[in-house]
Amino acid sequence: MKEIFIAGEWRMGRGEPSKSFFPADMSLNAEFSTASLEDVAEAIEVADRAWRDSSWRDLLPTERAKVLFRFADILERDREALAQLQMRDNGKPLYETRGLVASAIATTRYVASTLETMDNELTNQRMHDAITLSLYEPLGVIAAITPWNSPIASEVQKLVPALAGGNAVILKPAEATSLIALELAKRLEEAGLPKGILSVLPGRGSVVGNAIVNHPLVKKISFTGGTNTGRALAHIAAERLITTSLELGGKSPTIVLDDANIELAVNGVIYGIFSSVGQACIAGSRLFVHRSLYNVFLAKLIEKTAALRVGHPEDPATQVGPVISEQHLANIDRYVQQAVAEGGKIEIGGKRLLAGELAKGSYYAPTIITGLSNRDSVCQEEIFGPVLVVLPFEDEASLIAEANDSIYGLSAGIWTENYRRAWQLARRLEAGTIWINTYKKFSISTPFGGYKESGIGREKGRLGILSYMQQKSIFLSLDDTPNPWCD
C-alpha cells in the first residue's frame, strides 16, 4: 500500500484505504492510504507554521523561481513516466496525457519566469509629504481541490501559482485519481520545496475535503469540479470570509454560421466534444448550425464521427478512450435515454461499446442527438461525456438568446469566415472564453474562468499568481513636522 505526503513526511494515512483502477480494463493500478481528520489537522497546522517561517514566504521571488525551474526540469526528465501513470489513472489516451504533462511543464516555467519579473508598485504620487506603495503578500495556507479528468494539468495549475506567491498548499486530489498528485509531491520535494509547505491528502471529498476547507487556518479555497460542490464551497468561504477560485461546470455552445468553412468547422466541433471522451468542462456539447448548412453539416459530422478510433489508451492510433468508471458510464447512458424520451433522435452512438477488448473497460460510443430543443434537460445539464446535441437556427437574435439560455457560461465556439460577425457575436455571448475558428486551445498566459454558475475568479496569466496573494498599501511619510491637530 502506498504512503501519502502528510506535513512533509511520507507515511501511511489513518483513513480508509483507497484504490486506483485502469478504466481500460478495470485492472488495479495501486492501493494507497488516505488521510484521516487527524491527518488533515496536523497537515494544516504544520503548513501554517512552515509558511510563517521565513524559509519560503520571505524568499525573494527569484529564489522561489529557482525551485520552480528545478521542478519543471524534473517534470521534463520524467515526462514519459508521468504520462503513462496519468493514462492508467484516468484512462485518457497516451497522446492526450503526454500533452497534459507538456502543459504542466510549460505552466511551471511560465510561472517561474513571471516571478523573475514580478514587481511591487510605486503608486501614482498624490502627496508632497509621503510616498505610497502597493505590495502583494502571500495569503497563508491554500486548499487546492482538483478533478479527475486532467489531474496533472489541473494540479500544477493550482500548485505552482500558489507556491510562487509564497503560500503553503494542502492538495486534495480527486478520489479516483490520486496517484499523480503524490508523484508531484515527490518531485517538488526533490526540487527543494521546504518541508511542511505541501501536503497531499487523498480521501473522500465529503470527509477530507470538508475538513480542509472548514479549518480556520485555511485562507483560500481553489476548486475545480462540479457546480453543486462549488456552490457548497462558496457558502463555506462566505461564512469564513475567505477568498475562492471556483472553476465549475459548463454546457458550452458551439456555433456554425452560414459562411463557415465546413471542413474546418466539422473537425473542430468533433475535437471539441469527443476528445477526452467529452470529459471536459469546456466540451462543446451544444451545437447550433445555421439551417442553410444543417443537413450537409450534420451528414459530414456523422460520417467523421463514425470514423473515430475508439480503443485502448496505450494504442497510438486511439482517439477516444474509456470514460473514468462504470458509474460514470451509467450516468452518461441515463442522459442519452432521457434524450430519447424527450423526443431526441440518436444519429450515431448512444450505447456502451462491448466488442472485443472494449468489453473489459468503460467505453461509450461517441453520440450525436438531434430533434431536441435547447430547453430539454440534456441541453441544459452537464453530461460530462461524449454526447453532442445538434440544433438548427435561422437568425442571430434567436441564436444568441438560446446560446445564453443556460446556467453555465464557461466557454463557446464560433465558426465563420467573417471576423466582424465573429467579434460582434463573441461580445454578446455570456462565456469566459470564446474560441473563433478553433476550439479547446489554451495558453498559460491567458486568463481562464467562467461566467454565471461556471465559476468565480480566474486562473492563469500573471494575475493567476496574484489571486493567491493579498494586496497591502504602505504610506511612507516624508514630513517630520508634528501633526497640528493635537495642538
Short mmCIF file of C-alpha atoms in Angstrom, two decimals:
data_model
loop_
_atom_site.label_atom_id
_atom_site.label_comp_id
_atom_site.label_asym_id
_atom_site.label_seq_id
_atom_site.Cartn_x
_atom_site.Cartn_y
_atom_site.Cartn_z
CA MET A 1 0.00 0.00 0.00
CA LYS A 2 1.31 3.45 -0.96
CA GLU A 3 2.17 6.10 1.59
CA ILE A 4 0.85 9.65 1.29
CA PHE A 5 2.52 13.03 1.90
CA ILE A 6 1.44 14.44 5.27
CA ALA A 7 3.12 17.54 6.71
CA GLY A 8 6.31 16.92 4.75
CA GLU A 9 6.52 13.22 5.70
CA TRP A 10 5.85 10.11 3.62
CA ARG A 11 3.76 7.81 5.78
CA MET A 12 0.55 5.82 5.95
CA GLY A 13 -2.57 7.90 6.32
CA ARG A 14 -5.01 6.94 9.04
CA GLY A 15 -8.08 7.00 6.79
CA GLU A 16 -9.70 4.10 4.93
CA PRO A 17 -7.54 2.61 2.14
CA SER A 18 -8.42 3.51 -1.45
CA LYS A 19 -7.68 2.05 -4.88
CA SER A 20 -6.93 3.33 -8.37
CA PHE A 21 -8.26 1.33 -11.32
CA PHE A 22 -7.35 1.46 -15.02
CA PRO A 23 -10.61 2.34 -16.86
CA ALA A 24 -9.50 0.44 -19.97
CA ASP A 25 -9.82 -2.96 -18.28
CA MET A 26 -10.57 -2.20 -14.61
CA SER A 27 -7.24 -3.70 -13.51
CA LEU A 28 -5.76 -2.39 -10.26
CA ASN A 29 -3.17 0.38 -10.56
CA ALA A 30 -2.39 0.79 -6.88
CA GLU A 31 -3.80 0.73 -3.39
CA PHE A 32 -2.94 3.70 -1.21
CA SER A 33 -3.78 5.05 2.21
CA THR A 34 -5.93 8.14 2.69
CA ALA A 35 -5.98 10.96 5.22
CA SER A 36 -7.96 10.95 8.44
CA LEU A 37 -9.36 14.01 10.17
CA GLU A 38 -6.33 13.92 12.47
CA ASP A 39 -4.02 13.87 9.44
CA VAL A 40 -5.82 16.88 7.98
CA ALA A 41 -5.48 18.90 11.18
CA GLU A 42 -1.80 18.02 11.52
CA ALA A 43 -1.00 18.84 7.88
CA ILE A 44 -2.68 22.25 8.07
CA GLU A 45 -1.11 23.19 11.39
CA VAL A 46 2.35 22.21 10.14
CA ALA A 47 1.73 24.07 6.88
CA ASP A 48 0.81 27.23 8.76
CA ARG A 49 3.95 27.01 10.90
CA ALA A 50 6.12 26.29 7.86
CA TRP A 51 4.58 29.20 5.97
CA ARG A 52 5.19 31.62 8.83
CA ASP A 53 8.81 30.52 8.84
CA SER A 54 10.95 32.69 6.57
CA SER A 55 12.25 29.67 4.64
CA TRP A 56 9.60 30.09 1.91
CA ARG A 57 7.33 33.08 2.47
CA ASP A 58 10.19 35.58 2.84
CA LEU A 59 12.33 34.30 0.00
CA LEU A 60 12.84 36.73 -2.84
CA PRO A 61 10.57 35.84 -5.78
CA THR A 62 13.67 34.99 -7.81
CA GLU A 63 14.66 32.42 -5.16
CA ARG A 64 11.25 30.77 -5.28
CA ALA A 65 11.56 30.79 -9.05
CA LYS A 66 14.73 28.68 -8.81
CA VAL A 67 12.82 25.92 -7.04
CA LEU A 68 10.06 26.03 -9.64
CA PHE A 69 12.52 25.94 -12.54
CA ARG A 70 14.11 22.84 -10.96
CA PHE A 71 10.65 21.33 -10.61
CA ALA A 72 9.98 21.94 -14.32
CA ASP A 73 13.28 20.26 -15.22
CA ILE A 74 12.36 17.23 -13.10
CA LEU A 75 8.96 17.01 -14.77
CA GLU A 76 10.72 17.17 -18.14
CA ARG A 77 13.07 14.38 -17.09
CA ASP A 78 10.17 12.16 -16.02
CA ARG A 79 7.62 13.22 -18.61
CA GLU A 80 7.04 9.80 -20.17
CA ALA A 81 6.64 8.02 -16.83
CA LEU A 82 4.18 10.69 -15.69
CA ALA A 83 2.20 10.43 -18.94
CA GLN A 84 1.98 6.66 -18.57
CA LEU A 85 0.79 6.97 -14.97
CA GLN A 86 -1.78 9.63 -15.89
CA MET A 87 -3.07 7.33 -18.65
CA ARG A 88 -3.55 4.45 -16.23
CA ASP A 89 -5.07 6.61 -13.53
CA ASN A 90 -7.92 8.06 -15.62
CA GLY A 91 -7.87 6.21 -18.95
CA LYS A 92 -7.06 9.07 -21.30
CA PRO A 93 -5.22 8.07 -24.50
CA LEU A 94 -1.48 8.35 -24.21
CA TYR A 95 -1.27 11.13 -26.80
CA GLU A 96 -3.53 13.24 -24.56
CA THR A 97 -1.67 12.52 -21.32
CA ARG A 98 1.63 13.40 -22.98
CA GLY A 99 0.04 16.71 -23.88
CA LEU A 100 -1.11 17.23 -20.29
CA VAL A 101 2.40 16.65 -18.97
CA ALA A 102 3.78 19.09 -21.53
CA SER A 103 1.18 21.61 -20.36
CA ALA A 104 2.24 21.14 -16.72
CA ILE A 105 5.87 21.74 -17.65
CA ALA A 106 5.01 24.87 -19.65
CA THR A 107 2.83 26.18 -16.81
CA THR A 108 5.65 25.76 -14.29
CA ARG A 109 8.20 27.51 -16.48
CA TYR A 110 5.83 30.37 -17.28
CA VAL A 111 5.04 30.98 -13.61
CA ALA A 112 8.71 30.76 -12.61
CA SER A 113 9.63 33.21 -15.38
CA THR A 114 6.86 35.55 -14.27
CA LEU A 115 8.28 35.53 -10.74
CA GLU A 116 11.56 36.80 -12.16
CA THR A 117 9.79 39.99 -13.26
CA MET A 118 7.17 40.29 -10.51
CA ASP A 119 7.09 43.92 -9.34
CA ASN A 120 5.58 45.76 -6.46
CA GLU A 121 4.17 49.14 -7.42
CA LEU A 122 5.09 52.71 -6.59
CA THR A 123 1.61 54.15 -6.97
CA ASN A 124 0.76 57.49 -8.55
CA GLN A 125 2.02 60.08 -6.10
CA ARG A 126 -0.76 62.40 -4.86
CA MET A 127 1.03 63.84 -1.79
CA HIS A 128 4.07 66.05 -1.32
CA ASP A 129 4.85 64.63 2.10
CA ALA A 130 4.53 60.84 1.56
CA ILE A 131 5.48 58.03 -0.78
CA THR A 132 2.75 55.47 -1.46
CA LEU A 133 3.37 51.85 -2.42
CA SER A 134 1.24 48.81 -3.27
CA LEU A 135 2.59 45.39 -2.31
CA TYR A 136 1.36 41.83 -2.68
CA GLU A 137 1.91 39.29 0.08
CA PRO A 138 1.00 35.60 0.44
CA LEU A 139 -2.31 34.58 1.98
CA GLY A 140 -1.09 31.60 4.01
CA VAL A 141 -2.42 28.05 3.72
CA ILE A 142 -4.24 27.33 0.45
CA ALA A 143 -6.74 24.49 -0.05
CA ALA A 144 -6.37 23.18 -3.62
CA ILE A 145 -9.05 20.66 -4.66
CA THR A 146 -8.69 19.10 -8.11
CA PRO A 147 -10.80 16.98 -10.52
CA TRP A 148 -10.20 13.57 -12.06
CA ASN A 149 -10.39 14.43 -15.75
CA SER A 150 -6.98 16.16 -16.23
CA PRO A 151 -5.20 15.80 -12.88
CA ILE A 152 -1.62 16.73 -13.69
CA ALA A 153 -2.56 19.88 -15.59
CA SER A 154 -5.16 20.96 -13.01
CA GLU A 155 -2.91 20.27 -10.05
CA VAL A 156 0.11 22.10 -11.43
CA GLN A 157 -2.15 24.98 -12.47
CA LYS A 158 -3.07 25.44 -8.80
CA LEU A 159 0.06 24.29 -7.00
CA VAL A 160 2.64 26.31 -8.89
CA PRO A 161 0.99 29.78 -8.77
CA ALA A 162 0.07 29.28 -5.09
CA LEU A 163 3.64 28.29 -4.22
CA ALA A 164 5.01 31.09 -6.39
CA GLY A 165 3.03 33.53 -4.25
CA GLY A 166 4.82 32.28 -1.14
CA ASN A 167 1.96 30.20 0.27
CA ALA A 168 1.69 26.71 1.72
CA VAL A 169 -0.66 24.28 -0.04
CA ILE A 170 -2.88 21.42 1.07
CA LEU A 171 -3.68 19.47 -2.11
CA LYS A 172 -6.79 17.30 -2.11
CA PRO A 173 -6.84 15.23 -5.33
CA ALA A 174 -9.94 13.54 -6.72
CA GLU A 175 -10.73 10.19 -5.09
CA ALA A 176 -10.47 8.33 -8.40
CA THR A 177 -7.13 9.85 -9.48
CA SER A 178 -4.77 10.48 -6.59
CA LEU A 179 -1.59 8.91 -7.96
CA ILE A 180 -0.30 11.86 -9.98
CA ALA A 181 -0.65 14.27 -7.04
CA LEU A 182 1.59 12.05 -4.93
CA GLU A 183 4.18 11.92 -7.73
CA LEU A 184 4.13 15.71 -7.97
CA ALA A 185 4.85 15.93 -4.25
CA LYS A 186 7.91 13.71 -4.66
CA ARG A 187 9.26 15.93 -7.40
CA LEU A 188 8.61 19.20 -5.56
CA GLU A 189 10.42 17.72 -2.57
CA GLU A 190 13.34 16.83 -4.86
CA ALA A 191 13.30 20.37 -6.30
CA GLY A 192 13.91 21.80 -2.84
CA LEU A 193 10.50 22.86 -1.54
CA PRO A 194 10.83 23.35 2.25
CA LYS A 195 9.36 20.67 4.48
CA GLY A 196 5.74 21.18 5.52
CA ILE A 197 4.88 23.68 2.78
CA LEU A 198 2.99 20.99 0.85
CA SER A 199 0.76 18.09 1.87
CA VAL A 200 -1.17 15.77 -0.45
CA LEU A 201 -4.23 14.32 1.28
CA PRO A 202 -6.24 11.75 -0.71
CA GLY A 203 -9.63 10.73 0.61
CA ARG A 204 -13.35 11.28 0.29
CA GLY A 205 -14.34 14.84 -0.52
CA SER A 206 -17.19 14.74 1.98
CA VAL A 207 -14.73 13.88 4.75
CA VAL A 208 -11.19 15.03 3.91
CA GLY A 209 -12.18 17.89 1.62
CA ASN A 210 -14.78 19.16 4.05
CA ALA A 211 -12.30 19.12 6.94
CA ILE A 212 -9.72 21.03 4.90
CA VAL A 213 -11.96 23.87 3.75
CA ASN A 214 -13.51 24.34 7.21
CA HIS A 215 -10.18 24.55 9.03
CA PRO A 216 -9.66 28.07 10.45
CA LEU A 217 -6.05 28.26 9.23
CA VAL A 218 -7.00 27.79 5.56
CA LYS A 219 -7.12 31.21 3.87
CA LYS A 220 -8.28 30.39 0.33
CA ILE A 221 -10.17 27.62 -1.46
CA SER A 222 -9.17 26.87 -5.05
CA PHE A 223 -11.50 24.29 -6.56
CA THR A 224 -12.11 22.78 -9.99
CA GLY A 225 -15.10 20.47 -10.31
CA GLY A 226 -18.88 20.29 -10.33
CA THR A 227 -21.11 23.30 -9.80
CA ASN A 228 -23.05 21.81 -6.89
CA THR A 229 -19.84 21.20 -4.93
CA GLY A 230 -18.58 24.63 -5.91
CA ARG A 231 -21.75 26.23 -4.59
CA ALA A 232 -21.31 24.44 -1.25
CA LEU A 233 -17.68 25.60 -1.05
CA ALA A 234 -18.72 29.16 -1.84
CA HIS A 235 -21.11 29.06 1.14
CA ILE A 236 -18.28 27.89 3.38
CA ALA A 237 -15.95 30.60 2.06
CA ALA A 238 -18.62 33.26 2.55
CA GLU A 239 -19.23 32.15 6.13
CA ARG A 240 -15.49 32.21 6.84
CA LEU A 241 -14.84 35.40 4.81
CA ILE A 242 -12.03 33.83 2.79
CA THR A 243 -11.40 34.07 -0.94
CA THR A 244 -12.18 31.42 -3.54
CA SER A 245 -11.33 30.46 -7.09
CA LEU A 246 -14.04 28.20 -8.48
CA GLU A 247 -13.77 26.67 -11.96
CA LEU A 248 -17.02 24.76 -12.36
CA GLY A 249 -19.27 23.11 -14.91
CA GLY A 250 -20.17 24.00 -18.46
CA LYS A 251 -22.66 23.38 -21.24
CA SER A 252 -20.76 25.19 -23.92
CA PRO A 253 -22.39 26.26 -27.20
CA THR A 254 -20.59 25.84 -30.49
CA ILE A 255 -21.97 27.97 -33.32
CA VAL A 256 -21.63 27.36 -37.05
CA LEU A 257 -22.67 30.42 -39.06
CA ASP A 258 -23.86 30.23 -42.65
CA ASP A 259 -20.50 31.31 -44.09
CA ALA A 260 -18.37 28.85 -42.08
CA ASN A 261 -15.66 26.71 -43.64
CA ILE A 262 -17.46 23.38 -43.29
CA GLU A 263 -14.40 21.12 -43.23
CA LEU A 264 -12.68 23.32 -40.66
CA ALA A 265 -15.80 23.52 -38.51
CA VAL A 266 -16.66 19.80 -38.63
CA ASN A 267 -13.19 18.80 -37.48
CA GLY A 268 -13.19 21.46 -34.77
CA VAL A 269 -16.63 20.52 -33.46
CA ILE A 270 -15.69 16.83 -33.28
CA TYR A 271 -12.48 17.61 -31.42
CA GLY A 272 -14.32 19.98 -29.10
CA ILE A 273 -16.76 17.33 -27.88
CA PHE A 274 -15.19 13.90 -28.42
CA SER A 275 -11.57 14.47 -27.41
CA SER A 276 -11.10 13.48 -23.77
CA VAL A 277 -14.27 11.40 -24.32
CA GLY A 278 -16.24 14.57 -23.64
CA GLN A 279 -14.99 14.56 -20.04
CA ALA A 280 -14.08 18.24 -20.05
CA CYS A 281 -15.84 21.20 -18.51
CA ILE A 282 -15.30 23.16 -21.74
CA ALA A 283 -16.61 20.41 -24.05
CA GLY A 284 -18.67 21.90 -26.89
CA SER A 285 -21.77 19.85 -26.11
CA ARG A 286 -24.46 22.11 -27.68
CA LEU A 287 -24.02 22.62 -31.42
CA PHE A 288 -26.01 25.36 -33.19
CA VAL A 289 -25.85 25.13 -37.01
CA HIS A 290 -27.41 27.62 -39.43
CA ARG A 291 -30.34 25.97 -41.12
CA SER A 292 -28.91 26.59 -44.60
CA LEU A 293 -25.96 24.33 -43.72
CA TYR A 294 -27.70 22.00 -41.31
CA ASN A 295 -28.25 18.89 -43.47
CA VAL A 296 -24.86 18.97 -45.19
CA PHE A 297 -23.06 19.72 -41.94
CA LEU A 298 -24.87 17.01 -39.98
CA ALA A 299 -24.08 14.39 -42.64
CA LYS A 300 -20.36 15.23 -42.58
CA LEU A 301 -20.40 15.32 -38.78
CA ILE A 302 -21.90 11.82 -38.57
CA GLU A 303 -19.52 10.49 -41.22
CA LYS A 304 -16.40 11.74 -39.43
CA THR A 305 -17.68 10.71 -36.01
CA ALA A 306 -18.23 7.17 -37.30
CA ALA A 307 -14.58 7.06 -38.35
CA LEU A 308 -13.20 7.96 -34.91
CA ARG A 309 -10.95 5.25 -33.50
CA VAL A 310 -12.19 4.09 -30.11
CA GLY A 311 -9.69 1.86 -28.37
CA HIS A 312 -7.12 1.13 -25.69
CA PRO A 313 -5.39 4.25 -24.34
CA GLU A 314 -1.94 2.75 -24.98
CA ASP A 315 -2.63 2.34 -28.71
CA PRO A 316 -1.13 5.37 -30.51
CA ALA A 317 -3.97 5.21 -33.05
CA THR A 318 -6.66 5.63 -30.39
CA GLN A 319 -8.59 8.90 -30.48
CA VAL A 320 -11.32 8.04 -27.96
CA GLY A 321 -10.59 6.02 -24.84
CA PRO A 322 -12.76 4.82 -21.94
CA VAL A 323 -14.70 7.02 -19.56
CA ILE A 324 -13.49 7.19 -15.98
CA SER A 325 -15.67 4.48 -14.39
CA GLU A 326 -18.63 2.15 -14.69
CA GLN A 327 -20.69 4.51 -12.57
CA HIS A 328 -19.94 7.46 -14.83
CA LEU A 329 -20.73 5.39 -17.94
CA ALA A 330 -24.13 4.50 -16.49
CA ASN A 331 -24.81 8.19 -15.83
CA ILE A 332 -23.94 9.11 -19.42
CA ASP A 333 -26.23 6.41 -20.76
CA ARG A 334 -29.05 7.60 -18.48
CA TYR A 335 -28.83 11.05 -20.08
CA VAL A 336 -28.91 9.56 -23.58
CA GLN A 337 -32.01 7.52 -22.78
CA GLN A 338 -33.56 10.62 -21.25
CA ALA A 339 -32.89 12.49 -24.51
CA VAL A 340 -34.75 9.78 -26.44
CA ALA A 341 -37.65 10.02 -24.01
CA GLU A 342 -37.77 13.79 -24.62
CA GLY A 343 -38.09 13.21 -28.38
CA GLY A 344 -34.45 13.13 -29.41
CA LYS A 345 -33.13 11.00 -32.27
CA ILE A 346 -29.81 9.20 -31.89
CA GLU A 347 -27.98 9.77 -35.18
CA ILE A 348 -24.94 7.74 -34.12
CA GLY A 349 -23.70 6.06 -30.94
CA GLY A 350 -25.95 6.04 -27.92
CA LYS A 351 -24.63 2.84 -26.41
CA ARG A 352 -21.86 1.15 -24.50
CA LEU A 353 -19.18 -0.49 -26.64
CA LEU A 354 -18.67 -4.19 -25.90
CA ALA A 355 -16.79 -5.54 -28.92
CA GLY A 356 -13.60 -7.47 -28.21
CA GLU A 357 -11.23 -5.91 -25.69
CA LEU A 358 -13.57 -2.95 -25.20
CA ALA A 359 -15.85 -5.17 -23.13
CA LYS A 360 -13.26 -5.13 -20.34
CA GLY A 361 -13.44 -1.37 -19.89
CA SER A 362 -15.90 1.51 -19.61
CA TYR A 363 -16.21 2.57 -23.24
CA TYR A 364 -19.13 4.64 -24.55
CA ALA A 365 -19.69 5.36 -28.24
CA PRO A 366 -19.39 8.97 -29.46
CA THR A 367 -23.02 10.05 -29.67
CA ILE A 368 -24.88 12.65 -31.74
CA ILE A 369 -28.51 13.52 -30.96
CA THR A 370 -30.95 15.66 -32.96
CA GLY A 371 -34.63 16.56 -32.66
CA LEU A 372 -34.45 18.36 -29.29
CA SER A 373 -34.99 21.92 -28.18
CA ASN A 374 -32.49 23.94 -26.18
CA ARG A 375 -34.80 23.74 -23.16
CA ASP A 376 -34.68 19.93 -22.97
CA SER A 377 -32.75 18.62 -19.99
CA VAL A 378 -29.82 17.17 -21.98
CA CYS A 379 -29.25 20.63 -23.45
CA GLN A 380 -29.31 22.26 -20.02
CA GLU A 381 -27.47 19.78 -17.77
CA GLU A 382 -23.81 18.89 -17.94
CA ILE A 383 -23.36 15.27 -19.06
CA PHE A 384 -19.53 15.21 -18.98
CA GLY A 385 -19.34 12.56 -21.66
CA PRO A 386 -19.17 12.02 -25.46
CA VAL A 387 -22.68 13.31 -26.20
CA LEU A 388 -23.37 16.12 -28.70
CA VAL A 389 -26.80 17.67 -29.28
CA VAL A 390 -27.25 19.40 -32.68
CA LEU A 391 -29.76 22.25 -33.01
CA PRO A 392 -30.62 24.34 -36.11
CA PHE A 393 -31.03 28.13 -36.02
CA GLU A 394 -32.14 30.75 -38.55
CA ASP A 395 -31.32 34.21 -37.18
CA GLU A 396 -28.62 35.52 -34.87
CA ALA A 397 -31.02 37.15 -32.41
CA SER A 398 -32.65 33.82 -31.54
CA LEU A 399 -29.25 32.11 -31.64
CA ILE A 400 -27.78 34.44 -29.03
CA ALA A 401 -30.84 34.04 -26.80
CA GLU A 402 -30.59 30.23 -26.95
CA ALA A 403 -26.81 30.08 -26.62
CA ASN A 404 -27.03 32.24 -23.48
CA ASP A 405 -30.05 30.35 -22.15
CA SER A 406 -28.03 28.28 -19.69
CA ILE A 407 -26.99 28.48 -16.07
CA TYR A 408 -23.43 27.97 -17.34
CA GLY A 409 -21.03 30.33 -19.08
CA LEU A 410 -17.62 28.72 -19.29
CA SER A 411 -16.79 28.76 -23.00
CA ALA A 412 -18.16 28.95 -26.53
CA GLY A 413 -17.01 28.38 -30.10
CA ILE A 414 -17.79 30.34 -33.27
CA TRP A 415 -17.16 29.17 -36.83
CA THR A 416 -17.34 31.83 -39.56
CA GLU A 417 -15.20 33.41 -42.28
CA ASN A 418 -16.37 36.90 -41.29
CA TYR A 419 -14.35 38.16 -38.37
CA ARG A 420 -16.55 41.24 -37.89
CA ARG A 421 -19.52 38.93 -37.30
CA ALA A 422 -17.37 36.75 -35.07
CA TRP A 423 -16.26 39.70 -32.95
CA GLN A 424 -19.78 41.05 -32.55
CA LEU A 425 -21.13 37.61 -31.63
CA ALA A 426 -18.27 36.92 -29.22
CA ARG A 427 -19.01 40.12 -27.33
CA ARG A 428 -22.66 39.10 -26.87
CA LEU A 429 -22.05 35.54 -25.68
CA GLU A 430 -22.02 35.06 -21.90
CA ALA A 431 -18.90 32.96 -21.51
CA GLY A 432 -15.42 33.38 -20.07
CA THR A 433 -13.55 32.00 -23.10
CA ILE A 434 -14.59 32.33 -26.74
CA TRP A 435 -12.82 30.38 -29.48
CA ILE A 436 -13.17 31.59 -33.07
CA ASN A 437 -12.45 29.01 -35.80
CA THR A 438 -10.74 26.78 -33.26
CA TYR A 439 -11.67 25.01 -30.01
CA LYS A 440 -10.02 23.77 -26.82
CA LYS A 441 -6.85 25.78 -27.32
CA PHE A 442 -5.17 27.11 -24.18
CA SER A 443 -2.34 29.40 -23.19
CA ILE A 444 -0.98 29.68 -19.66
CA SER A 445 -0.53 33.42 -20.29
CA THR A 446 -4.26 33.94 -20.95
CA PRO A 447 -6.75 34.05 -18.04
CA PHE A 448 -9.37 31.30 -17.84
CA GLY A 449 -12.63 31.09 -15.92
CA GLY A 450 -16.39 31.21 -16.22
CA TYR A 451 -19.46 33.41 -16.16
CA LYS A 452 -22.60 32.63 -14.17
CA GLU A 453 -22.59 29.20 -12.48
CA SER A 454 -19.42 28.17 -14.29
CA GLY A 455 -17.33 29.76 -11.59
CA ILE A 456 -15.78 32.66 -9.76
CA GLY A 457 -12.35 34.13 -10.38
CA ARG A 458 -9.72 33.42 -13.00
CA GLU A 459 -6.69 31.16 -13.27
CA LYS A 460 -3.60 31.50 -15.50
CA GLY A 461 -1.77 34.63 -16.60
CA ARG A 462 0.24 36.95 -14.36
CA LEU A 463 -2.88 37.63 -12.31
CA GLY A 464 -3.07 33.91 -11.58
CA ILE A 465 -0.22 34.35 -9.11
CA LEU A 466 -1.74 37.48 -7.57
CA SER A 467 -5.01 35.60 -6.99
CA TYR A 468 -3.09 33.65 -4.31
CA MET A 469 -1.86 36.85 -2.66
CA GLN A 470 -3.32 39.82 -0.82
CA GLN A 471 -2.65 43.45 -1.54
CA LYS A 472 -1.17 45.81 1.06
CA SER A 473 -0.75 49.60 0.81
CA ILE A 474 2.10 51.40 2.56
CA PHE A 475 2.29 55.15 3.16
CA LEU A 476 5.82 56.32 3.90
CA SER A 477 5.76 59.82 5.39
CA LEU A 478 8.48 62.33 4.43
CA ASP A 479 7.20 65.01 6.84
CA ASP A 480 8.88 65.37 10.24
CA THR A 481 6.51 68.14 11.42
CA PRO A 482 4.24 67.05 14.32
CA ASN A 483 0.58 66.81 13.38
CA PRO A 484 -1.01 70.18 14.29
CA TRP A 485 -4.38 68.57 15.07
CA CYS A 486 -3.08 67.74 18.55
CA ASP A 487 -2.13 71.35 19.34
#
